[in-house]
C-alpha positions as a LaTeX table, in Angstrom:
\begin{tabular}{lrrr}
\hline
Residue & $x$ (\AA) & $y$ (\AA) & $z$ (\AA) \\
\hline
Met1 & $-0.96$ & 59.98 & 109.54 \\
Thr2 & 1.29 & 60.10 & 106.52 \\
Asp3 & 0.34 & 60.02 & 102.87 \\
Ser4 & 1.14 & 56.33 & 102.58 \\
Leu5 & 0.60 & 54.78 & 106.01 \\
Gln6 & $-1.99$ & 55.34 & 108.71 \\
Arg7 & $-0.64$ & 54.45 & 112.13 \\
Val8 & $-3.24$ & 53.10 & 114.53 \\
Ala9 & $-2.69$ & 52.83 & 118.27 \\
Pro10 & $-2.69$ & 49.28 & 119.67 \\
Gly11 & $-6.28$ & 48.10 & 119.90 \\
Gly12 & $-7.44$ & 51.03 & 117.79 \\
Ile13 & $-9.83$ & 50.74 & 114.90 \\
Ala14 & $-9.07$ & 51.66 & 111.30 \\
Arg15 & $-11.67$ & 51.81 & 108.57 \\
Asp16 & $-11.06$ & 49.95 & 105.30 \\
Gly17 & $-14.18$ & 51.31 & 103.63 \\
Leu18 & $-16.26$ & 48.13 & 103.77 \\
Asn19 & $-15.43$ & 46.75 & 107.20 \\
Leu20 & $-13.94$ & 47.94 & 110.43 \\
Lys21 & $-10.90$ & 45.93 & 111.39 \\
Arg22 & $-8.93$ & 45.98 & 114.61 \\
Cys23 & $-5.21$ & 46.71 & 114.61 \\
Tyr24 & $-3.33$ & 44.89 & 117.34 \\
Gly25 & $-0.41$ & 47.24 & 117.54 \\
His26 & 1.73 & 46.14 & 114.62 \\
Asp27 & 4.09 & 49.00 & 113.81 \\
Arg28 & 4.36 & 48.11 & 110.15 \\
Ser29 & 1.74 & 48.05 & 107.44 \\
Thr30 & $-0.42$ & 44.91 & 107.48 \\
Asp31 & $-2.28$ & 43.50 & 104.50 \\
Trp32 & $-5.50$ & 45.23 & 105.49 \\
Gln33 & $-3.69$ & 48.56 & 105.96 \\
Arg34 & $-2.27$ & 48.24 & 102.45 \\
Arg35 & $-5.80$ & 47.52 & 101.21 \\
Ile36 & $-7.06$ & 50.71 & 102.89 \\
Phe37 & $-4.60$ & 52.81 & 100.95 \\
Thr38 & $-5.04$ & 50.87 & 97.73 \\
Val39 & $-8.76$ & 51.66 & 97.86 \\
Lys40 & $-8.09$ & 55.33 & 98.66 \\
Asp41 & $-5.54$ & 55.54 & 95.86 \\
Glu42 & $-7.94$ & 53.87 & 93.43 \\
Leu43 & $-10.66$ & 56.38 & 94.26 \\
Leu44 & $-8.29$ & 59.33 & 93.98 \\
Glu45 & $-6.82$ & 58.14 & 90.68 \\
Ala46 & $-10.29$ & 57.40 & 89.28 \\
Ala47 & $-11.56$ & 60.86 & 90.25 \\
Lys48 & $-8.46$ & 62.56 & 88.82 \\
Ala49 & $-8.76$ & 60.65 & 85.54 \\
Val50 & $-12.45$ & 61.36 & 85.01 \\
Arg51 & $-11.93$ & 65.03 & 85.95 \\
Glu52 & $-9.86$ & 65.37 & 82.79 \\
Lys53 & $-12.96$ & 64.43 & 80.76 \\
Ala54 & $-15.15$ & 67.12 & 82.35 \\
Tyr55 & $-16.91$ & 69.50 & 79.99 \\
Ala56 & $-16.50$ & 72.93 & 81.59 \\
Pro57 & $-16.14$ & 75.50 & 78.77 \\
Tyr58 & $-17.91$ & 78.25 & 80.74 \\
Ser59 & $-16.44$ & 78.09 & 84.23 \\
Gly60 & $-13.22$ & 76.24 & 83.40 \\
Phe61 & $-13.68$ & 74.48 & 86.77 \\
Lys62 & $-13.40$ & 70.72 & 86.27 \\
Val63 & $-14.44$ & 68.27 & 88.99 \\
Gly64 & $-14.20$ & 64.48 & 89.18 \\
Ala65 & $-15.97$ & 62.20 & 91.63 \\
Ala66 & $-15.48$ & 58.53 & 92.45 \\
Ile67 & $-17.94$ & 56.45 & 94.45 \\
Arg68 & $-17.26$ & 52.97 & 95.78 \\
Ser69 & $-20.15$ & 50.54 & 96.12 \\
Ala70 & $-20.51$ & 46.76 & 96.21 \\
Ala71 & $-20.48$ & 46.77 & 92.40 \\
Gly72 & $-17.13$ & 48.60 & 92.25 \\
Ile73 & $-15.92$ & 52.14 & 91.59 \\
His74 & $-18.18$ & 54.51 & 89.67 \\
Val75 & $-17.02$ & 57.86 & 88.33 \\
Gly76 & $-18.56$ & 61.08 & 87.12 \\
Cys77 & $-17.42$ & 64.50 & 85.97 \\
Asn78 & $-19.17$ & 67.82 & 85.73 \\
Val79 & $-20.83$ & 68.61 & 82.40 \\
Glu80 & $-21.77$ & 72.25 & 81.90 \\
Asn81 & $-24.45$ & 73.65 & 79.64 \\
Ala82 & $-24.94$ & 77.16 & 78.26 \\
Ala83 & $-28.19$ & 77.15 & 80.25 \\
Tyr84 & $-26.31$ & 76.86 & 83.58 \\
Pro85 & $-28.95$ & 75.09 & 85.68 \\
Glu86 & $-29.09$ & 72.29 & 83.12 \\
Gly87 & $-25.56$ & 71.00 & 83.77 \\
Ile88 & $-24.67$ & 68.03 & 85.95 \\
Cys89 & $-22.20$ & 67.88 & 88.81 \\
Ala90 & $-19.53$ & 65.20 & 89.07 \\
Glu91 & $-21.21$ & 63.58 & 92.08 \\
Gly92 & $-24.51$ & 63.27 & 90.20 \\
Gly93 & $-22.73$ & 61.64 & 87.27 \\
Ala94 & $-21.05$ & 59.11 & 89.56 \\
Ile95 & $-24.37$ & 58.30 & 91.23 \\
Thr96 & $-25.99$ & 57.76 & 87.83 \\
Ser97 & $-23.16$ & 55.39 & 86.87 \\
Met98 & $-23.59$ & 53.46 & 90.13 \\
Val99 & $-27.35$ & 53.07 & 89.69 \\
Ala100 & $-26.89$ & 52.05 & 86.04 \\
Ala101 & $-24.56$ & 49.29 & 87.30 \\
Gly102 & $-27.40$ & 48.02 & 89.48 \\
Asp103 & $-26.24$ & 49.30 & 92.87 \\
Thr104 & $-27.93$ & 51.68 & 95.29 \\
Glu105 & $-25.61$ & 51.82 & 98.30 \\
Ile106 & $-22.55$ & 54.06 & 98.55 \\
Phe107 & $-19.65$ & 52.88 & 100.73 \\
Glu108 & $-17.21$ & 55.76 & 100.13 \\
Val109 & $-16.96$ & 59.00 & 98.14 \\
Leu110 & $-14.02$ & 61.04 & 96.84 \\
Val111 & $-14.43$ & 64.42 & 95.13 \\
Tyr112 & $-11.42$ & 65.90 & 93.32 \\
Ala113 & $-10.84$ & 69.37 & 91.92 \\
Glu114 & $-7.54$ & 71.05 & 91.12 \\
Ala115 & $-8.06$ & 73.83 & 93.61 \\
Asp116 & $-5.85$ & 75.18 & 96.39 \\
Thr117 & $-8.28$ & 73.85 & 98.98 \\
Pro118 & $-10.67$ & 70.89 & 98.80 \\
Val119 & $-14.09$ & 71.60 & 97.30 \\
Ala120 & $-17.17$ & 70.26 & 99.06 \\
Pro121 & $-20.21$ & 69.01 & 97.13 \\
Cys122 & $-22.93$ & 71.58 & 96.50 \\
Gly123 & $-26.17$ & 71.34 & 98.48 \\
Gly124 & $-27.99$ & 69.45 & 95.73 \\
Cys125 & $-25.21$ & 66.87 & 95.47 \\
Arg126 & $-25.15$ & 66.44 & 99.24 \\
Gln127 & $-28.84$ & 65.53 & 99.10 \\
Lys128 & $-28.27$ & 63.18 & 96.14 \\
Leu129 & $-25.40$ & 61.46 & 97.97 \\
Ala130 & $-27.50$ & 61.15 & 101.15 \\
Glu131 & $-30.13$ & 59.22 & 99.19 \\
Phe132 & $-27.64$ & 56.37 & 98.74 \\
Ala133 & $-25.11$ & 56.88 & 101.56 \\
Gly134 & $-25.66$ & 56.43 & 105.28 \\
Pro135 & $-24.68$ & 59.16 & 107.74 \\
Asp136 & $-21.37$ & 57.44 & 108.59 \\
Val137 & $-20.17$ & 57.10 & 105.00 \\
Val138 & $-16.75$ & 58.73 & 104.58 \\
Val139 & $-16.49$ & 61.55 & 102.05 \\
Arg140 & $-12.97$ & 62.61 & 101.05 \\
Leu141 & $-12.37$ & 65.98 & 99.44 \\
Ala142 & $-9.15$ & 66.30 & 97.48 \\
Gly143 & $-7.35$ & 69.30 & 96.07 \\
Ala144 & $-4.32$ & 69.59 & 93.83 \\
Asp145 & $-2.06$ & 68.05 & 96.50 \\
Gly146 & $-4.23$ & 64.97 & 97.09 \\
Val147 & $-6.68$ & 64.07 & 99.82 \\
Thr148 & $-6.68$ & 66.82 & 102.40 \\
Thr149 & $-10.10$ & 66.71 & 104.07 \\
Glu150 & $-12.14$ & 63.77 & 105.31 \\
Thr151 & $-15.68$ & 64.11 & 106.60 \\
Thr152 & $-18.90$ & 62.09 & 106.79 \\
Met153 & $-22.29$ & 62.44 & 105.17 \\
Ala154 & $-23.76$ & 63.42 & 108.55 \\
Asp155 & $-21.31$ & 66.32 & 108.78 \\
Leu156 & $-21.91$ & 67.40 & 105.18 \\
Leu157 & $-25.70$ & 67.23 & 105.45 \\
Pro158 & $-27.04$ & 67.14 & 109.01 \\
Ala159 & $-30.78$ & 66.40 & 109.28 \\
Ala160 & $-30.88$ & 65.12 & 105.70 \\
Phe161 & $-34.30$ & 64.77 & 104.09 \\
Gly162 & $-35.04$ & 61.16 & 103.25 \\
Ala163 & $-37.63$ & 58.47 & 102.71 \\
Ala164 & $-38.63$ & 58.54 & 106.40 \\
Gln165 & $-40.00$ & 62.08 & 105.98 \\
Leu166 & $-42.31$ & 60.90 & 103.20 \\
Lys167 & $-44.22$ & 58.46 & 105.42 \\
\hline
\end{tabular}
Protein backbone atom coordinates (compact mmCIF):
# COMPACT_ATOMS: atom_id res chain seq x y z
CA MET A 1 0.00 0.00 0.00
CA THR A 2 1.27 3.45 -0.83
CA ASP A 3 0.17 6.77 0.58
CA SER A 4 -2.01 7.50 -2.42
CA LEU A 5 -3.13 4.15 -3.84
CA GLN A 6 -4.18 0.89 -2.25
CA ARG A 7 -3.54 -2.04 -4.55
CA VAL A 8 -6.01 -4.88 -4.17
CA ALA A 9 -5.44 -8.36 -5.56
CA PRO A 10 -7.87 -9.46 -8.28
CA GLY A 11 -11.13 -10.45 -6.62
CA GLY A 12 -10.00 -8.88 -3.35
CA ILE A 13 -12.14 -6.62 -1.24
CA ALA A 14 -11.36 -3.02 -0.36
CA ARG A 15 -13.30 -0.99 2.16
CA ASP A 16 -14.60 2.46 1.19
CA GLY A 17 -15.90 3.25 4.66
CA LEU A 18 -19.60 2.85 3.92
CA ASN A 19 -19.68 -0.18 1.65
CA LEU A 20 -17.45 -3.05 0.71
CA LYS A 21 -16.77 -3.12 -3.00
CA ARG A 22 -15.04 -5.78 -5.05
CA CYS A 23 -12.01 -4.97 -7.15
CA TYR A 24 -11.77 -7.05 -10.30
CA GLY A 25 -8.05 -6.71 -10.79
CA HIS A 26 -7.73 -3.31 -12.39
CA ASP A 27 -4.15 -2.18 -11.93
CA ARG A 28 -5.01 1.50 -11.92
CA SER A 29 -7.13 3.52 -9.53
CA THR A 30 -10.86 3.20 -10.16
CA ASP A 31 -13.47 5.75 -9.16
CA TRP A 32 -14.27 3.91 -5.96
CA GLN A 33 -10.57 3.65 -5.06
CA ARG A 34 -10.24 7.41 -5.50
CA ARG A 35 -13.28 7.83 -3.25
CA ILE A 36 -11.61 5.68 -0.57
CA PHE A 37 -8.63 7.99 -0.43
CA THR A 38 -10.70 11.14 -0.74
CA VAL A 39 -12.61 10.09 2.37
CA LYS A 40 -9.40 9.21 4.22
CA ASP A 41 -7.83 12.50 3.19
CA GLU A 42 -10.94 14.42 4.27
CA LEU A 43 -10.84 12.79 7.70
CA LEU A 44 -7.12 13.42 8.10
CA GLU A 45 -7.37 17.04 6.99
CA ALA A 46 -10.40 17.64 9.23
CA ALA A 47 -8.62 16.15 12.26
CA LYS A 48 -5.45 18.15 11.55
CA ALA A 49 -7.40 21.39 11.18
CA VAL A 50 -9.43 20.99 14.36
CA ARG A 51 -6.30 19.94 16.29
CA GLU A 52 -5.00 23.47 15.77
CA LYS A 53 -7.99 24.77 17.74
CA ALA A 54 -7.34 22.53 20.75
CA TYR A 55 -7.05 24.23 24.13
CA ALA A 56 -4.09 22.53 25.82
CA PRO A 57 -2.28 25.16 27.93
CA TYR A 58 -1.25 22.65 30.61
CA SER A 59 0.01 19.62 28.70
CA GLY A 60 0.73 21.31 25.37
CA PHE A 61 -0.49 18.06 23.76
CA LYS A 62 -3.10 18.88 21.12
CA VAL A 63 -5.30 16.17 19.58
CA GLY A 64 -7.88 16.31 16.80
CA ALA A 65 -10.47 13.69 15.95
CA ALA A 66 -12.73 13.27 12.93
CA ILE A 67 -15.69 10.90 12.80
CA ARG A 68 -17.62 10.02 9.67
CA SER A 69 -21.31 9.18 9.96
CA ALA A 70 -24.29 9.28 7.63
CA ALA A 71 -24.69 12.98 8.45
CA GLY A 72 -21.11 13.79 7.39
CA ILE A 73 -17.79 14.45 9.08
CA HIS A 74 -17.78 15.62 12.69
CA VAL A 75 -14.71 16.95 14.46
CA GLY A 76 -13.53 17.53 17.98
CA CYS A 77 -10.38 18.67 19.77
CA ASN A 78 -9.17 18.26 23.30
CA VAL A 79 -10.08 21.04 25.72
CA GLU A 80 -8.11 21.04 28.97
CA ASN A 81 -9.14 22.51 32.29
CA ALA A 82 -7.06 23.48 35.32
CA ALA A 83 -9.04 20.79 37.15
CA TYR A 84 -7.62 18.02 34.92
CA PRO A 85 -10.47 15.49 35.10
CA GLU A 86 -12.89 18.14 33.85
CA GLY A 87 -11.37 18.43 30.37
CA ILE A 88 -12.70 16.73 27.25
CA CYS A 89 -10.83 14.55 24.79
CA ALA A 90 -10.96 15.12 21.04
CA GLU A 91 -12.95 11.93 20.45
CA GLY A 92 -15.60 12.99 22.97
CA GLY A 93 -15.91 16.37 21.26
CA ALA A 94 -16.38 14.73 17.86
CA ILE A 95 -19.03 12.38 19.27
CA THR A 96 -20.88 15.34 20.78
CA SER A 97 -20.81 17.10 17.40
CA MET A 98 -22.16 13.98 15.67
CA VAL A 99 -25.02 13.55 18.13
CA ALA A 100 -25.85 17.27 17.92
CA ALA A 101 -26.16 16.79 14.14
CA GLY A 102 -28.76 14.10 14.79
CA ASP A 103 -26.68 11.00 14.10
CA THR A 104 -25.82 8.08 16.37
CA GLU A 105 -23.82 5.70 14.18
CA ILE A 106 -20.09 6.01 13.51
CA PHE A 107 -18.75 4.66 10.20
CA GLU A 108 -15.07 5.61 10.57
CA VAL A 109 -12.76 7.37 13.04
CA LEU A 110 -9.43 9.17 12.65
CA VAL A 111 -7.42 10.50 15.62
CA TYR A 112 -4.51 12.85 14.91
CA ALA A 113 -1.74 14.10 17.17
CA GLU A 114 1.62 15.52 16.18
CA ALA A 115 3.58 12.79 17.88
CA ASP A 116 6.35 10.52 16.64
CA THR A 117 4.03 7.54 16.87
CA PRO A 118 0.24 7.36 16.58
CA VAL A 119 -1.71 7.96 19.78
CA ALA A 120 -4.58 5.63 20.63
CA PRO A 121 -7.75 6.88 22.34
CA CYS A 122 -7.78 6.66 26.13
CA GLY A 123 -9.93 4.01 27.80
CA GLY A 124 -12.83 6.38 28.39
CA CYS A 125 -12.87 7.46 24.75
CA ARG A 126 -12.73 3.86 23.58
CA GLN A 127 -15.90 3.19 25.58
CA LYS A 128 -17.55 6.36 24.23
CA LEU A 129 -16.68 5.38 20.66
CA ALA A 130 -17.97 1.83 21.22
CA GLU A 131 -21.37 3.25 22.18
CA PHE A 132 -21.82 4.47 18.59
CA ALA A 133 -19.43 2.29 16.55
CA GLY A 134 -19.72 -1.41 15.82
CA PRO A 135 -16.80 -3.76 16.44
CA ASP A 136 -15.73 -3.69 12.77
CA VAL A 137 -15.56 0.10 12.49
CA VAL A 138 -12.11 1.19 11.30
CA VAL A 139 -10.15 3.51 13.58
CA ARG A 140 -7.12 5.23 12.06
CA LEU A 141 -4.43 6.68 14.28
CA ALA A 142 -2.24 9.32 12.68
CA GLY A 143 1.01 10.90 13.76
CA ALA A 144 3.03 13.76 12.33
CA ASP A 145 3.72 11.81 9.12
CA GLY A 146 0.07 10.95 8.41
CA VAL A 147 -1.94 7.79 8.92
CA THR A 148 0.35 5.09 10.22
CA THR A 149 -1.86 2.68 12.18
CA GLU A 150 -5.24 1.21 11.34
CA THR A 151 -7.24 -0.89 13.76
CA THR A 152 -10.87 -1.69 14.60
CA MET A 153 -13.07 -0.94 17.56
CA ALA A 154 -12.98 -4.63 18.52
CA ASP A 155 -9.18 -4.49 18.72
CA LEU A 156 -9.19 -1.22 20.67
CA LEU A 157 -11.84 -2.35 23.15
CA PRO A 158 -12.43 -6.11 23.24
CA ALA A 159 -15.46 -7.19 25.29
CA ALA A 160 -16.86 -3.65 25.28
CA PHE A 161 -19.59 -2.87 27.79
CA GLY A 162 -22.81 -1.98 26.04
CA ALA A 163 -26.59 -1.87 26.15
CA ALA A 164 -26.80 -5.69 26.08
CA GLN A 165 -25.20 -5.86 29.54
CA LEU A 166 -27.92 -3.62 30.97
CA LYS A 167 -30.74 -6.04 30.16
